XYZ file of C-alpha atoms in Angstrom:
512
model
C 19.322 -30.820 -22.618
C 16.290 -28.645 -22.717
C 14.447 -25.286 -22.301
C 11.333 -24.483 -20.163
C 9.404 -21.454 -18.931
C 7.015 -20.845 -16.115
C 5.608 -17.691 -14.701
C 5.682 -15.753 -11.427
C 5.319 -12.119 -10.308
C 7.187 -9.164 -8.837
C 6.666 -5.502 -7.958
C 8.399 -2.403 -9.155
C 7.606 0.900 -7.470
C 4.512 -0.763 -5.905
C 3.341 -1.746 -9.365
C 3.032 -5.632 -10.015
C 4.125 -7.296 -13.091
C 4.380 -10.910 -14.546
C 7.908 -12.309 -14.629
C 8.691 -15.006 -17.179
C 11.167 -17.403 -15.489
C 13.053 -19.303 -18.183
C 15.538 -22.216 -17.620
C 18.065 -23.535 -20.064
C 20.200 -26.556 -19.598
C 23.144 -27.251 -21.621
C 26.288 -29.548 -21.562
C 29.451 -28.344 -19.906
C 31.152 -27.676 -16.661
C 28.564 -27.659 -13.688
C 27.332 -24.105 -13.167
C 24.096 -22.373 -12.084
C 23.583 -18.795 -12.839
C 20.522 -16.311 -12.586
C 20.315 -13.380 -14.979
C 17.875 -10.707 -15.243
C 18.958 -7.908 -12.704
C 18.215 -9.800 -9.444
C 19.326 -8.522 -6.094
C 21.319 -10.391 -3.540
C 18.295 -12.327 -2.332
C 17.566 -13.521 -5.843
C 21.256 -14.561 -6.384
C 21.171 -16.373 -3.210
C 18.190 -18.458 -4.491
C 20.641 -20.818 -6.265
C 21.555 -22.339 -2.845
C 17.967 -22.432 -1.486
C 16.634 -24.028 -4.759
C 19.407 -26.673 -4.936
C 18.626 -27.780 -1.531
C 14.889 -27.606 -1.745
C 14.920 -29.665 -4.962
C 17.166 -32.205 -3.427
C 14.894 -32.511 -0.335
C 11.863 -32.780 -2.479
C 13.090 -36.115 -4.010
C 14.973 -34.941 -7.119
C 18.686 -34.533 -8.045
C 20.159 -31.258 -7.086
C 21.151 -28.847 -9.900
C 24.674 -28.707 -8.527
C 25.131 -32.449 -8.598
C 24.781 -32.775 -12.288
C 27.413 -32.070 -14.969
C 25.443 -29.347 -16.928
C 25.240 -25.719 -17.221
C 22.022 -24.219 -15.782
C 21.049 -20.565 -16.862
C 17.856 -19.082 -15.270
C 16.711 -15.851 -17.099
C 14.105 -13.519 -15.421
C 12.297 -11.396 -17.906
C 11.834 -8.480 -18.398
C 15.545 -8.232 -17.824
C 15.783 -4.550 -17.575
C 13.581 -4.415 -14.364
C 15.174 -5.062 -11.088
C 14.013 -8.201 -9.329
C 13.993 -8.134 -5.384
C 13.285 -10.625 -2.704
C 12.860 -14.262 -2.692
C 9.253 -14.711 -4.051
C 10.686 -16.103 -7.437
C 12.158 -19.291 -5.805
C 9.167 -21.643 -6.493
C 9.044 -20.523 -10.124
C 12.792 -20.879 -10.655
C 12.661 -24.482 -8.988
C 9.888 -25.656 -11.261
C 11.418 -24.024 -14.421
C 14.623 -26.067 -13.748
C 12.826 -29.290 -13.111
C 10.729 -28.911 -16.237
C 13.787 -28.124 -18.294
C 15.546 -31.186 -16.855
C 12.768 -33.405 -17.669
C 12.239 -34.336 -14.072
C 8.672 -33.159 -14.303
C 6.317 -32.542 -17.366
C 3.295 -30.093 -17.014
C 1.566 -27.289 -18.805
C 2.632 -23.959 -17.225
C 0.795 -21.603 -19.660
C -2.032 -20.442 -17.424
C -0.408 -20.879 -14.021
C 1.511 -18.506 -11.686
C 3.965 -19.640 -8.860
C 4.732 -17.633 -5.989
C 6.828 -18.237 -2.793
C 10.145 -18.573 -1.042
C 11.556 -21.968 -0.535
C 13.217 -23.179 2.710
C 16.018 -25.623 2.455
C 13.687 -28.648 3.120
C 11.379 -27.730 0.387
C 8.606 -25.893 2.417
C 7.160 -22.627 1.145
C 7.521 -19.440 3.127
C 5.248 -16.454 2.793
C 6.030 -13.410 0.764
C 4.824 -9.832 0.555
C 2.662 -8.305 -2.306
C 0.594 -11.464 -2.895
C -2.757 -9.584 -3.315
C -1.320 -7.264 -5.981
C 0.332 -10.225 -7.847
C -2.936 -12.177 -7.798
C -4.793 -9.219 -9.235
C -2.230 -8.660 -11.967
C -2.291 -12.394 -12.836
C -6.084 -12.355 -13.251
C -5.822 -9.272 -15.387
C -3.278 -10.960 -17.573
C -5.539 -14.076 -18.082
C -3.975 -16.589 -15.657
C -6.270 -19.217 -14.275
C -4.316 -20.824 -11.348
C -2.169 -19.339 -8.688
C 0.033 -21.511 -6.375
C 1.171 -19.785 -3.291
C 2.253 -20.237 0.476
C -0.609 -21.300 2.619
C -0.012 -18.358 4.918
C -0.716 -15.929 1.849
C -3.847 -17.778 0.739
C -6.466 -15.921 2.719
C -5.279 -12.669 1.355
C -5.253 -13.924 -2.265
C -8.900 -15.103 -1.884
C -10.129 -11.380 -2.077
C -9.607 -11.699 -5.835
C -12.215 -13.867 -7.653
C -12.100 -15.280 -11.033
C -8.727 -17.258 -10.382
C -8.160 -20.620 -8.574
C -6.146 -20.256 -5.489
C -4.082 -23.048 -4.099
C -2.458 -22.611 -0.629
C 0.652 -24.803 -0.589
C 2.829 -26.079 2.324
C 5.670 -27.552 0.217
C 7.221 -27.775 -3.334
C 6.338 -31.452 -3.388
C 2.670 -30.657 -3.093
C 2.800 -28.470 -6.148
C 4.845 -30.985 -8.211
C 2.321 -33.909 -7.256
C -0.572 -31.753 -8.182
C 0.668 -30.430 -11.657
C 1.856 -34.030 -12.496
C -1.714 -35.266 -11.732
C -0.473 -37.662 -9.028
C -2.625 -35.978 -6.195
C -4.539 -33.014 -5.667
C -3.793 -29.940 -3.367
C -6.275 -30.001 -0.436
C -6.125 -26.183 0.168
C -8.147 -24.948 -2.923
C -9.650 -21.855 -1.562
C -12.907 -20.082 -2.523
C -12.983 -16.336 -3.109
C -14.186 -14.002 -0.533
C -17.607 -12.546 -1.251
C -17.668 -8.968 -2.214
C -19.586 -7.416 0.677
C -19.222 -4.445 3.043
C -17.175 -5.276 6.282
C -19.749 -4.984 8.954
C -17.400 -5.827 11.800
C -16.393 -2.494 13.160
C -13.921 -4.020 15.646
C -13.871 -3.398 19.358
C -14.167 0.165 20.589
C -11.001 0.335 22.735
C -11.408 3.897 23.803
C -14.864 5.398 23.954
C -15.410 9.164 23.683
C -17.253 8.786 27.035
C -13.893 7.730 28.632
C -12.553 11.250 27.832
C -13.780 13.692 30.467
C -14.951 17.049 29.387
C -13.632 18.323 26.042
C -17.112 18.510 24.553
C -15.989 21.051 21.984
C -13.115 18.757 20.810
C -15.409 15.786 20.698
C -17.786 17.698 18.398
C -14.907 18.688 16.141
C -13.740 15.059 15.995
C -17.087 13.947 14.991
C -17.219 16.544 12.159
C -13.734 15.475 11.068
C -14.779 11.874 10.823
C -18.023 12.719 9.115
C -16.495 14.717 6.210
C -13.066 13.418 6.026
C -11.539 16.686 7.424
C -7.933 17.103 8.788
C -8.026 18.442 12.304
C -5.435 19.917 14.613
C -5.684 19.611 18.322
C -3.628 22.198 20.458
C -3.338 22.726 24.151
C -1.188 21.935 27.159
C 0.248 18.557 27.880
C -1.990 16.029 29.577
C -5.316 17.373 28.533
C -6.387 14.425 26.296
C -5.221 15.120 22.875
C -3.698 11.658 22.331
C -6.912 10.060 23.745
C -9.045 12.079 21.428
C -6.954 10.968 18.395
C -7.147 7.246 19.406
C -10.937 7.651 19.979
C -11.456 8.533 16.345
C -11.048 4.901 15.282
C -13.985 3.955 17.202
C -16.320 6.391 15.372
C -15.191 5.884 11.703
C -17.548 3.932 9.361
C -16.243 0.483 8.368
C -14.274 -0.144 5.256
C -16.183 -1.266 2.134
C -15.026 -4.389 0.424
C -13.307 -2.338 -2.294
C -11.464 -0.368 0.449
C -10.433 -3.564 2.210
C -8.860 -4.792 -1.138
C -7.102 -1.521 -1.660
C -5.670 -1.164 1.887
C -4.823 -4.737 2.150
C -2.791 -4.706 -1.079
C -0.816 -1.587 0.191
C 0.230 -3.297 3.394
C 0.968 -6.452 1.676
C 3.221 -4.817 -0.765
C 4.907 -2.875 2.091
C 5.457 -6.191 3.979
C 3.436 -4.850 7.018
C 0.589 -7.431 6.743
C 0.582 -9.930 9.442
C -1.258 -12.563 7.472
C -4.717 -11.204 8.075
C -6.847 -8.871 6.033
C -6.980 -5.205 6.872
C -10.605 -4.932 7.738
C -10.328 -1.900 10.089
C -9.251 1.562 9.050
C -5.475 1.923 9.650
C -4.181 4.193 12.521
C -0.650 5.223 12.060
C 1.174 7.237 14.776
C 4.808 7.696 13.908
C 7.268 9.230 16.441
C 8.208 12.792 15.855
C 11.842 11.644 15.383
C 10.697 9.671 12.214
C 12.579 10.843 9.083
C 11.180 12.574 6.135
C 11.482 9.276 4.055
C 9.721 7.309 6.678
C 6.811 9.683 6.890
C 6.512 10.571 3.180
C 8.050 7.544 1.446
C 10.935 7.308 -1.021
C 14.556 5.996 -0.809
C 16.786 4.741 -3.433
C 14.328 1.974 -4.208
C 11.104 3.978 -3.310
C 8.967 2.529 -0.682
C 5.764 3.856 0.809
C 5.854 5.888 3.934
C 3.489 6.415 6.864
C 1.115 8.716 4.750
C 0.494 5.715 2.359
C 0.248 3.167 5.147
C -2.480 5.404 6.641
C -4.493 5.296 3.439
C -8.299 5.266 4.091
C -7.463 5.487 7.835
C -5.944 8.021 10.290
C -2.323 9.632 10.517
C -1.745 10.914 14.038
C 1.157 13.199 14.339
C 1.803 13.980 18.037
C 4.137 16.901 18.835
C 3.520 18.050 15.326
C 6.004 20.985 15.279
C 8.662 18.630 16.370
C 8.764 16.663 13.152
C 11.507 17.588 10.537
C 10.437 20.580 8.758
C 11.038 18.852 5.453
C 8.596 16.195 6.487
C 5.968 18.752 7.632
C 6.153 20.735 4.358
C 6.143 17.550 2.249
C 2.578 16.888 3.670
C 1.186 19.590 1.292
C 0.648 17.260 -1.565
C -0.915 14.444 0.232
C -3.251 16.775 2.139
C -4.286 18.535 -1.186
C -4.123 15.819 -3.854
C -4.205 12.613 -1.550
C -1.335 11.022 -3.381
C 2.464 11.258 -2.945
C 4.618 11.572 -5.963
C 8.293 10.116 -5.581
C 10.641 10.670 -8.492
C 13.920 8.827 -8.923
C 16.098 8.251 -11.925
C 14.441 4.830 -12.533
C 11.021 6.452 -12.692
C 8.193 8.238 -10.974
C 5.532 6.498 -8.654
C 2.476 7.955 -7.167
C 1.574 6.326 -3.825
C -2.061 6.675 -2.548
C -2.297 8.834 0.664
C -5.887 9.607 1.395
C -6.194 9.764 5.080
C -7.475 11.919 7.925
C -4.652 13.936 9.578
C -4.785 14.527 13.324
C -1.955 16.964 14.275
C -1.423 17.432 18.089
C 0.626 20.136 19.433
C 1.397 22.082 22.557
C 1.269 25.918 22.761
C 5.178 26.109 23.288
C 8.108 23.634 23.542
C 7.583 23.338 27.378
C 3.835 23.308 26.969
C 3.043 25.920 29.637
C 2.592 29.040 27.604
C -0.479 30.811 28.667
C -1.330 28.351 31.459
C -2.254 29.929 34.847
C -0.080 28.691 37.674
C 2.480 27.055 35.488
C 5.364 29.362 34.397
C 6.651 28.928 30.853
C 10.282 28.372 30.680
C 10.720 29.018 27.018
C 12.329 32.204 25.696
C 10.309 34.492 23.285
C 12.535 33.423 20.394
C 11.990 29.635 21.174
C 8.087 30.235 21.260
C 8.245 32.093 18.021
C 10.424 29.336 16.303
C 8.075 26.702 17.636
C 5.068 28.440 16.019
C 6.803 29.057 12.737
C 7.472 25.372 12.118
C 3.890 25.195 11.035
C 3.835 27.259 7.872
C 0.779 29.149 6.416
C 0.167 26.673 3.650
C 0.116 23.689 6.091
C -2.206 25.662 8.485
C -4.467 26.345 5.326
C -4.749 22.667 4.590
C -5.919 21.609 8.062
C -9.662 22.114 8.155
C -10.446 22.133 11.816
C -8.498 23.774 14.663
C -9.714 23.181 18.164
C -8.256 23.965 21.585
C -8.004 21.122 24.128
C -7.941 22.982 27.548
C -7.536 21.656 30.994
C -10.397 19.726 32.551
C -11.695 20.377 36.140
C -10.336 17.694 38.477
C -13.864 16.882 39.728
C -14.840 15.622 36.294
C -11.836 13.166 36.109
C -13.337 10.724 38.502
C -16.955 10.814 37.015
C -18.123 7.392 35.656
C -19.358 7.234 32.168
C -22.939 6.031 32.205
C -23.209 5.206 28.501
C -21.170 5.012 25.313
C -20.703 8.266 23.390
C -18.926 6.651 20.464
C -21.828 4.457 19.375
C -24.318 7.187 18.812
C -21.610 9.388 17.291
C -20.646 6.614 14.780
C -24.368 6.172 13.748
C -24.566 9.895 12.975
C -21.322 9.841 11.035
C -22.462 6.838 9.033
C -25.635 8.637 8.244
C -23.866 11.771 7.160
C -21.486 9.665 5.121
C -24.441 8.097 3.299
C -25.916 11.333 2.545
C -22.612 12.449 0.896
C -22.378 9.273 -1.101
C -25.840 9.745 -2.430
C -25.049 13.359 -3.364
C -21.785 12.569 -5.199
C -23.364 9.557 -7.015
C -26.099 11.709 -8.481
C -23.394 13.982 -10.063
C -21.203 11.150 -11.199
C -18.291 12.332 -9.285
C -15.867 9.607 -7.939
C -15.585 11.069 -4.480
C -17.120 9.937 -1.172
C -16.668 12.820 1.301
C -17.149 16.516 1.375
C -13.531 17.199 1.998
C -12.653 15.769 -1.439
C -14.664 18.432 -3.277
C -12.858 20.719 -5.578
C -13.841 24.437 -6.179
C -15.816 23.434 -9.216
C -17.941 20.883 -7.118
C -18.819 23.703 -4.616
C -20.371 25.791 -7.374
C -21.972 22.978 -9.253
C -23.021 20.394 -6.573
C -23.966 22.517 -3.628
C -26.835 24.942 -3.489
C -25.977 27.825 -1.262
C -28.683 30.471 -0.313
C -28.085 34.311 -1.009
C -28.376 34.773 2.826
C -25.510 32.165 3.516
C -23.343 33.650 0.582
C -23.722 37.058 1.978
C -22.686 35.984 5.572
C -19.731 33.978 4.222
C -18.479 36.906 1.947
C -18.706 39.303 4.865
C -16.773 36.889 7.052
C -14.238 36.257 4.404
C -13.452 39.994 4.053
C -13.354 40.459 7.833
C -10.926 37.553 8.362
C -9.069 38.135 5.064
C -9.567 34.507 4.084
C -7.563 32.862 1.166
C -9.413 31.140 -1.565
C -8.517 27.809 -0.025
C -9.782 28.834 3.403
C -13.148 30.148 1.813
C -13.872 26.887 0.121
C -12.717 25.036 3.185
C -15.302 26.728 5.351
C -18.047 25.874 2.866
C -17.144 22.231 2.735
C -16.895 22.175 6.543
C -20.357 23.769 6.772
C -21.720 21.204 4.282
C -20.466 18.415 6.632
C -22.076 19.995 9.676
C -25.455 20.307 7.790
C -25.104 16.654 6.827
C -24.682 15.622 10.495
C -27.865 17.715 11.140
C -29.627 15.897 8.093
C -30.228 19.315 6.709
C -30.622 19.757 2.954
C -29.315 23.259 2.940
C -26.415 24.954 4.627
C -27.732 27.553 7.196
C -26.027 30.658 8.725
C -25.484 28.606 11.896
C -23.532 26.007 10.053
C -21.310 28.555 8.436
C -20.737 30.288 11.850
C -19.742 26.905 13.497
C -17.397 26.241 10.617
C -15.759 29.663 11.034
C -15.248 28.802 14.784
C -12.847 26.088 13.736
C -10.469 28.591 12.110
C -7.020 28.615 13.758
C -6.548 31.306 16.433
C -3.824 33.553 15.045
C -2.500 34.398 18.577
C -1.443 30.631 18.866
C -1.383 29.066 15.537
């Protein structure tokens, strides 16, 4: 009897790591055990592997009179899912002497079906990246995951349909046809189809302007007004004016969705747009759980998080947005460790003036009591209000405008202006060596060291701050917003008009 070791990969708290799959065969009563802190899916691999090995032309582990022990190292880290099946099967076959091959620089990933075919798994992109960093040269994985894996260069990717294909290849009996070339590192120029053009939204010119500013500088925005005025349409239209993801961003976003299991087999080449229902739990929005998983704020990374009926969300979930809105990460602490999930997104919060939506609307009586209205407004605390850069009212539109035909696209020229403004910001921050891309990411120190603000603008800003009793965060927020407005105007300096427009997007205290 003998011993063998092959390599695979797993994830713990969204962090990939290499798993050494060891097999030891010894004489004794027939048994097949897997040790190394595996979950139920790992334990059930014994039956899947036995059937897959038999249907691939070899004798099943359960039909021989020997004791099989599979060890998954490191043993102290919990193993989840079925992605270790292929590695376990190959380690057994190598230990039993049925196959002979060098496993030193190879990684094997995939779930096995009973007939020996490979099923796709989640987290492949992260596993391939970790394998490359650890010096592995060849990755064998399900064909459905292969396109995702080719985003990482420097390793050979083999898309495989069945266990027998891997065995024939590593035994030098035949080559796998699906050896894939890595994707070239380039900007993704395919914006995707503009499903909802700004021109399709009648009126709301102020809100459209605010949306353009938010997209240009990565600013969070709140849309408030009565029901049926176009808040949801405005939020959906934002996807059509955002710049495309860079190759590095495609890699980052695809990896997150792959680890979360929300990837449909294709790369994420468009900015995510997440719109959870207001009944979603705190864990669903922020992330967490007994085995921490990413929430909507992480799945919206590099994209848009749209929270319709914002005050109707759990108060705990609303308050938990403070960290991602400020730090652009979410920290989840559990007994087994602390993990930081990325959460860099543009928040669009939509809300009504009151629970029934008719408060202050002529001709529509409000059915809410004063206490209900006050409670509704208090759901959005001061710190959350302070972290939303732009507040704009979406009022009712004249009925005559609703049937007017849009003559030309408004999203295409808006997108061109936004890309130009983003390029200005990229150049500005590259000169300073700061690893940020948009004005909304600037710190208080960046404002004083990166931006040149004239004495005239400082004087106007300070007078306005005293009159409005602005907090330090609101003060800096107005400067960042004004800088974005200036970038849209291709202006080198912030003018008083830019400051005044930025101030106009302050929340109206009578409403929010």
